[in-house]
């Protein structure tokens, strides 16, 4: 397989992901759970997890049980925590595949207990406390009672307790400190802080990097594993680097006369005779139909003009007289001395880098680089 085979593709450097993992382990000084939901933030679930397991990861975080099953199918033996909701009907699958579920509600916990009782095997769970995020989690006033209930349920094995921060990536630290205070309060009141067999965790990437006291036994890092900053307010440790490039090729070059429309709706009309290229990437791959996108060709930023189509879009090539059909085009990554990051694109789209990389379509081949060159 060579890269010439592909119209648009992703190049993923697993060595960098492994390096990022080790830097985070050293920085945090506790267990690091790589969060690999949403196809490992676009990087490829199984490949990323297999590399990180070989590098020593003992826990993985996913959002859904389907993702946990894919990991088991790929041969992952490490612990897996489903961070989101799992229907009680899936409890037998979770037990069979040794997957840990999140519980945050008395009713669901009761049903988990009944399901596991029916097959006389305990279900492993982590209890999630809502210390202020207002998403999943048992509310503060019932948390201690909930933890006691779980510990007394015959077929539930309470393995861990966690919470999630709403604003750890914001410049203002007060909300995270407030959530931490509440979490510590529940750990103390429930006796969990004295119980060394429970795994306590709270921090996402921003929490792990900005709030050392939030590290507890483990941090759940997603975006930082992939070498990207959670926000402008968070500084990444030295050496953390992005691991993904998004590339395509120039597939056509034409000279169009003045006054010629380009792409659907003729949002761009040539002002003079112009050299217009077509590149093989579109919104079907995750490139948004937003005006003003740019790509790198021959180490220079060039404008995407006209509407982005599903599978293609057009570039203005007047500043690059020497380009040729087949030239590599970089949407995310480096070329010569120029670079466009997922964060640059997110800023342009007025969103976050998470959304850019999670939006990289499944149809794009993921090509895994090996040390010193291509696989
Ligand atoms: C519960 C939970 N923990 C950890 C993470 C990882 O977050 P980040 O990618 O900011 O490190 C997420 C991701 O959204 C999450 O939902």
Coordinates of C-alpha atoms and ligand atoms in Angstrom, one line a residue:
X1 CA 0.0 0.0 0.0
X2 CA 1.4 3.4 -0.9
X3 CA -0.1 6.8 -0.2
X4 CA -0.6 7.3 -4.0
X5 CA -3.6 5.0 -3.6
X6 CA -5.7 7.5 -1.6
X7 CA -7.6 10.6 -2.4
X8 CA -7.5 11.9 1.1
X9 CA -6.0 10.2 4.1
X10 CA -4.8 10.6 7.7
X11 CA -1.2 9.9 8.7
X12 CA -1.0 8.9 12.4
X13 CA 2.3 8.7 14.3
X14 CA 1.8 6.1 17.1
X15 CA 5.3 6.8 18.4
X16 CA 4.2 10.3 19.2
X17 CA 1.0 9.1 20.9
X18 CA 3.2 6.7 23.0
X19 CA 5.6 9.5 23.8
X20 CA 2.7 11.8 24.9
X21 CA 1.4 9.0 27.1
X22 CA 4.8 8.7 28.9
X23 CA 5.1 12.5 29.3
X24 CA 1.7 12.6 30.9
X25 CA 2.6 9.7 33.2
X26 CA 5.7 11.6 34.4
X27 CA 3.8 14.9 34.7
X28 CA 0.8 13.4 36.6
X29 CA 2.8 10.9 38.7
X30 CA -0.3 8.6 38.8
X31 CA -2.1 6.2 36.5
X32 CA -3.0 7.7 33.2
X33 CA -6.2 6.4 31.5
X34 CA -6.1 7.2 27.8
X35 CA -9.6 8.2 26.8
X36 CA -10.1 6.6 23.4
X37 CA -13.8 7.3 22.7
X38 CA -15.0 8.5 19.3
X39 CA -12.4 6.4 17.5
X40 CA -9.6 7.6 19.7
X41 CA -10.5 11.2 18.8
X42 CA -10.4 10.3 15.2
X43 CA -7.0 8.6 15.4
X44 CA -8.2 5.0 15.2
X45 CA -9.5 3.2 18.3
X46 CA -7.8 -0.3 18.0
X47 CA -4.4 0.8 16.7
X48 CA -4.1 3.5 19.3
X49 CA -5.2 1.3 22.2
X50 CA -3.0 -1.6 21.2
X51 CA 0.1 0.7 21.1
X52 CA -0.8 2.3 24.4
X53 CA -1.4 -1.0 26.1
X54 CA 2.0 -2.2 24.9
X55 CA 3.4 1.0 26.4
X56 CA 1.9 0.2 29.8
X57 CA -1.6 1.6 29.9
X58 CA -3.7 -0.4 32.4
X59 CA -7.0 1.5 31.9
X60 CA -8.9 2.8 28.8
X61 CA -11.9 5.2 28.9
X62 CA -14.6 4.9 26.3
X63 CA -18.1 6.5 26.0
X64 CA -20.1 3.5 24.9
X65 CA -20.1 -0.2 25.5
X66 CA -19.8 -0.8 21.7
X67 CA -16.4 0.9 21.9
X68 CA -15.4 -1.4 24.8
X69 CA -16.4 -4.4 22.7
X70 CA -14.3 -3.2 19.8
X71 CA -11.3 -3.0 22.1
X72 CA -11.9 -6.5 23.5
X73 CA -12.3 -7.7 19.9
X74 CA -8.9 -6.2 19.1
X75 CA -7.3 -8.2 22.0
X76 CA -7.1 -5.4 24.6
X77 CA -6.7 -7.0 28.0
X78 CA -6.4 -3.8 30.1
X79 CA -9.3 -2.5 32.2
X80 CA -12.0 -0.6 30.3
X81 CA -14.3 1.9 31.8
X82 CA -17.4 3.0 29.9
X83 CA -17.8 6.6 30.9
X84 CA -21.3 7.1 29.6
X85 CA -24.6 5.4 30.0
X86 CA -25.0 1.6 29.5
X87 CA -28.4 0.0 29.3
X88 CA -28.9 -2.6 32.0
X89 CA -29.7 -5.1 29.2
X90 CA -26.0 -5.0 28.3
X91 CA -24.8 -6.0 31.8
X92 CA -24.2 -9.7 30.8
X93 CA -22.0 -8.6 27.9
X94 CA -20.1 -6.2 30.2
X95 CA -19.5 -9.0 32.7
X96 CA -18.5 -11.5 30.0
X97 CA -16.0 -9.1 28.5
X98 CA -14.8 -7.8 31.9
X99 CA -15.9 -4.2 31.2
X100 CA -16.5 -1.7 34.0
X101 CA -19.6 0.4 33.8
X102 CA -20.4 3.9 35.2
X103 CA -23.4 4.1 37.6
X104 CA -24.9 7.4 38.6
X105 CA -28.5 6.6 39.5
X106 CA -30.3 4.4 42.0
X107 CA -32.7 2.9 39.5
X108 CA -30.0 1.9 37.0
X109 CA -27.8 0.5 39.8
X110 CA -30.7 -1.6 41.0
X111 CA -31.2 -3.0 37.5
X112 CA -27.5 -3.7 37.2
X113 CA -27.6 -5.6 40.4
X114 CA -30.7 -7.6 39.2
X115 CA -29.1 -8.4 35.9
X116 CA -25.8 -9.6 37.4
X117 CA -27.6 -11.5 40.1
X118 CA -29.4 -13.4 37.4
X119 CA -26.1 -14.7 36.0
X120 CA -24.5 -14.9 39.5
X121 CA -21.5 -12.8 38.6
X122 CA -20.8 -9.3 39.9
X123 CA -20.7 -6.3 37.6
X124 CA -17.8 -3.9 38.2
X125 CA -18.7 -0.3 38.4
X126 CA -17.4 3.2 39.1
X127 CA -19.8 5.6 40.7
X128 CA -20.0 9.0 39.2
X129 CA -20.7 12.0 41.4
X130 CA -22.1 15.2 39.9
X131 CA -20.0 17.8 41.8
X132 CA -21.3 20.6 39.6
X133 CA -21.0 19.8 35.9
X134 CA -24.8 19.2 35.6
X135 CA -24.4 16.2 33.3
X136 CA -24.2 12.5 34.4
X137 CA -23.6 11.8 38.1
X138 CA -25.5 11.3 41.3
X139 CA -26.3 14.6 42.9
X140 CA -24.4 15.7 46.0
X141 CA -27.2 15.3 48.5
X142 CA -27.7 11.6 47.7
X143 CA -24.0 10.7 46.9
X144 CA -23.0 9.2 50.3
X145 CA -26.3 7.2 50.5
X146 CA -25.7 6.0 46.9
X147 CA -22.1 4.8 47.6
X148 CA -23.4 2.9 50.6
X149 CA -26.2 1.4 48.5
X150 CA -23.7 0.2 45.9
X151 CA -21.4 -1.3 48.5
X152 CA -24.3 -3.2 50.0
X153 CA -25.6 -4.5 46.6
X154 CA -24.7 -8.1 46.5
X155 CA -23.9 -8.3 42.8
X156 CA -22.3 -4.9 42.3
X157 CA -18.5 -4.6 42.8
X158 CA -17.7 -0.9 43.4
X159 CA -14.2 -0.4 42.0
X160 CA -13.9 3.3 41.8
X161 CA -15.5 6.7 42.3
X162 CA -15.2 9.7 40.0
X163 CA -16.4 13.1 39.0
X164 CA -15.9 15.3 36.0
X165 CA -14.9 19.0 35.7
X166 CA -16.9 21.5 33.8
X167 CA -14.4 24.3 33.5
X168 CA -10.9 22.9 34.1
X169 CA -9.8 24.4 30.7
X170 CA -11.1 27.9 31.6
X171 CA -8.7 30.6 32.9
X172 CA -10.8 31.0 36.1
X173 CA -9.9 28.2 38.5
X174 CA -12.7 28.8 41.0
X175 CA -15.3 26.4 39.5
X176 CA -12.8 23.5 39.5
X177 CA -11.7 24.3 43.1
X178 CA -15.4 24.3 44.1
X179 CA -16.0 20.9 42.4
X180 CA -12.8 19.5 44.0
X181 CA -14.0 20.7 47.4
X182 CA -17.3 18.9 46.9
X183 CA -15.7 15.7 45.7
X184 CA -13.3 15.6 48.6
X185 CA -16.3 16.2 50.9
X186 CA -18.1 13.1 49.5
X187 CA -14.9 11.0 49.7
X188 CA -14.5 11.9 53.3
X189 CA -18.1 11.5 54.4
X190 CA -18.4 8.1 52.7
X191 CA -15.2 6.8 54.1
X192 CA -13.9 6.3 50.5
X193 CA -10.7 8.4 51.2
X194 CA -9.7 5.7 53.8
X195 CA -10.5 2.8 51.4
X196 CA -7.3 2.2 49.4
X197 CA -9.0 -0.5 47.2
X198 CA -11.1 2.2 45.5
X199 CA -9.8 3.9 42.4
X200 CA -10.5 7.7 42.8
X201 CA -10.3 9.9 39.7
X202 CA -11.5 13.3 38.6
X203 CA -9.3 15.0 36.1
X204 CA -9.5 15.3 32.3
X205 CA -6.5 16.6 30.4
X206 CA -7.0 20.2 31.6
X207 CA -7.6 19.1 35.2
X208 CA -4.5 16.8 35.1
X209 CA -2.2 19.5 33.8
X210 CA -3.6 22.6 35.7
X211 CA -4.7 21.1 39.1
X212 CA -2.1 18.7 40.7
X213 CA -4.4 18.1 43.7
X214 CA -7.1 16.7 41.3
X215 CA -4.9 13.8 40.1
X216 CA -5.9 11.4 42.9
X217 CA -5.1 7.7 41.8
X218 CA -5.7 8.3 38.0
X219 CA -6.2 11.0 35.4
X220 CA -8.5 10.5 32.4
X221 CA -6.7 12.2 29.5
X222 CA -8.1 12.3 26.0
X223 CA -7.0 15.4 24.0
X224 CA -3.5 15.6 25.6
X225 CA -2.7 12.0 24.6
X226 CA -3.2 13.2 21.1
X227 CA -0.8 16.2 21.7
X228 CA -3.4 18.9 21.5
X229 CA -4.2 21.6 24.1
X230 CA -7.6 21.5 25.7
X231 CA -7.9 25.2 25.3
X232 CA -5.7 28.3 25.1
X233 CA -5.7 28.6 28.9
X234 CA -3.8 25.2 29.3
X235 CA -0.1 24.9 28.6
X236 CA 1.0 21.5 27.4
X237 CA 4.1 20.0 29.0
X238 CA 7.3 20.2 26.9
X239 CA 7.5 17.4 24.3
X240 CA 3.8 16.8 23.9
X241 CA 3.2 16.9 20.1
X242 CA 0.2 16.3 17.7
X243 CA 0.2 12.9 16.1
X244 CA -2.1 13.3 13.2
X245 CA -1.8 14.8 9.7
X246 CA -4.6 15.1 7.2
X247 CA -3.6 15.2 3.6
X248 CA -4.9 15.0 0.1
X249 CA -3.7 15.7 -3.4
X250 CA -4.2 18.2 -6.2
X251 CA -6.2 16.3 -8.8
X252 CA -6.8 18.9 -11.4
X253 CA -5.4 22.3 -12.4
X254 CA -7.2 24.6 -14.9
X255 CA -6.9 28.2 -16.1
X256 CA -10.4 29.8 -16.0
X257 CA -11.3 33.0 -17.8
X258 CA -12.4 36.1 -15.9
X259 CA -16.0 36.1 -14.6
X260 CA -16.1 32.3 -14.3
X261 CA -18.1 30.8 -11.4
X262 CA -16.4 28.2 -9.2
X263 CA -18.3 25.4 -7.3
X264 CA -22.0 25.1 -6.2
X265 CA -23.8 28.4 -6.0
X266 CA -20.9 30.4 -7.7
X267 CA -19.9 31.9 -4.4
X268 CA -16.6 32.6 -6.1
X269 CA -16.3 34.3 -9.5
X270 CA -12.8 34.7 -11.1
X271 CA -11.8 38.3 -11.2
X272 CA -9.3 37.8 -14.0
X273 CA -7.8 34.8 -15.7
X274 CA -7.0 32.5 -12.7
X275 CA -5.4 29.1 -12.1
X276 CA -7.8 27.0 -10.1
X277 CA -7.0 23.6 -8.6
X278 CA -9.2 20.9 -7.4
X279 CA -8.3 18.9 -4.3
X280 CA -9.8 15.6 -3.3
X281 CA -11.3 16.4 0.1
X282 CA -14.7 17.7 1.1
X283 CA -17.3 17.9 3.8
X284 CA -17.9 14.2 3.5
X285 CA -14.4 13.8 5.0
X286 CA -15.0 16.4 7.8
X287 CA -13.9 19.6 6.1
X288 CA -16.6 22.1 6.9
X289 CA -18.4 24.1 4.3
X290 CA -17.2 27.3 5.9
X291 CA -15.7 30.1 3.8
X292 CA -12.1 31.0 4.3
X293 CA -10.5 27.5 4.8
X294 CA -6.9 27.2 3.8
X295 CA -4.5 24.3 3.0
X296 CA -0.8 24.0 2.5
X297 CA 0.7 23.3 -1.0
X298 CA 4.4 23.4 -1.5
X299 CA 4.8 24.8 1.9
X300 CA 2.5 27.8 1.3
X301 CA -0.9 28.6 2.6
X302 CA -3.5 28.8 -0.2
X303 CA -7.2 29.7 0.0
X304 CA -10.0 27.2 -0.6
X305 CA -12.4 29.1 -2.8
X306 CA -16.1 28.7 -3.5
X307 CA -18.3 26.2 -1.6
X308 CA -16.7 23.0 -0.3
X309 CA -18.4 20.1 -2.0
X310 CA -18.9 16.6 -0.4
X311 CA -15.7 15.1 -1.9
X312 CA -13.8 17.9 -3.5
X313 CA -13.0 21.6 -3.2
X314 CA -11.2 24.2 -5.2
X315 CA -8.0 26.2 -4.4
X316 CA -6.6 29.4 -5.9
X317 CA -3.2 28.7 -7.3
X318 CA -2.0 32.0 -8.7
X319 CA 0.8 32.3 -6.1
X320 CA 2.1 28.8 -7.0
X321 CA 2.9 28.7 -10.7
X322 CA 4.9 25.4 -10.4
X323 CA 2.3 23.2 -8.8
X324 CA 1.5 19.9 -10.5
X325 CA -1.3 17.5 -10.5
X326 CA -0.5 14.9 -7.8
X327 CA 1.1 17.4 -5.4
X328 CA 0.5 16.7 -1.8
X329 CA -1.9 19.0 0.0
X330 CA -1.9 19.4 3.8
X331 CA -5.1 20.2 5.6
X332 CA -3.8 19.5 9.1
X333 CA 0.0 19.1 9.7
X334 CA 3.3 20.5 8.5
X335 CA 4.8 21.1 5.1
X336 CA 8.3 22.5 4.7
X337 CA 8.3 25.3 7.3
X338 CA 4.5 25.9 7.3
X339 CA 1.9 24.3 9.6
X340 CA -1.9 24.2 10.1
X341 CA -3.0 22.7 13.4
X342 CA -6.4 21.2 14.3
X343 CA -6.6 24.1 16.8
X344 CA -6.1 26.7 13.9
X345 CA -9.0 25.1 12.0
X346 CA -11.1 25.1 15.2
X347 CA -10.5 28.8 15.7
X348 CA -11.5 29.4 12.1
X349 CA -14.7 27.3 12.5
X350 CA -15.4 28.9 15.9
X351 CA -15.3 25.6 17.6
X352 CA -12.8 23.4 19.6
X353 CA -10.1 21.2 18.3
X354 CA -11.9 18.2 19.8
X355 CA -14.7 18.7 17.3
X356 CA -12.3 19.0 14.3
X357 CA -10.6 15.7 15.0
X358 CA -13.7 13.8 16.1
X359 CA -15.3 14.9 12.8
X360 CA -12.6 13.2 10.6
X361 CA -14.8 10.8 8.6
X362 CA -14.5 7.1 9.0
X363 CA -14.2 6.7 5.2
X364 CA -10.7 8.2 5.2
X365 CA -7.9 5.6 5.4
X366 CA -5.7 5.9 8.5
X367 CA -2.1 5.3 7.6
X368 CA 0.1 4.5 10.6
X369 CA 3.7 5.8 10.4
X370 CA 6.6 3.7 11.7
X371 CA 9.7 5.1 13.4
X372 CA 11.8 6.8 10.7
X373 CA 9.4 6.6 7.9
X374 CA 6.3 5.0 6.5
X375 CA 4.9 1.6 7.5
Ligands
LIG1 C1 -15.9 11.7 31.7 C2 -14.7 12.1 30.8 N1 -13.5 12.0 31.3 C3 -12.4 12.4 30.6 C4 -12.5 12.9 29.3 C5 -11.3 13.3 28.5 O1 -11.3 14.7 28.4 P1 -10.1 15.4 27.6 O2 -10.1 15.0 26.2 O3 -10.4 16.9 27.8 O4 -8.9 15.0 28.3 C6 -13.8 13.0 28.8 C7 -14.0 13.6 27.5 O5 -14.9 14.4 27.2 C8 -14.9 12.6 29.6 O6 -16.2 12.8 29.1

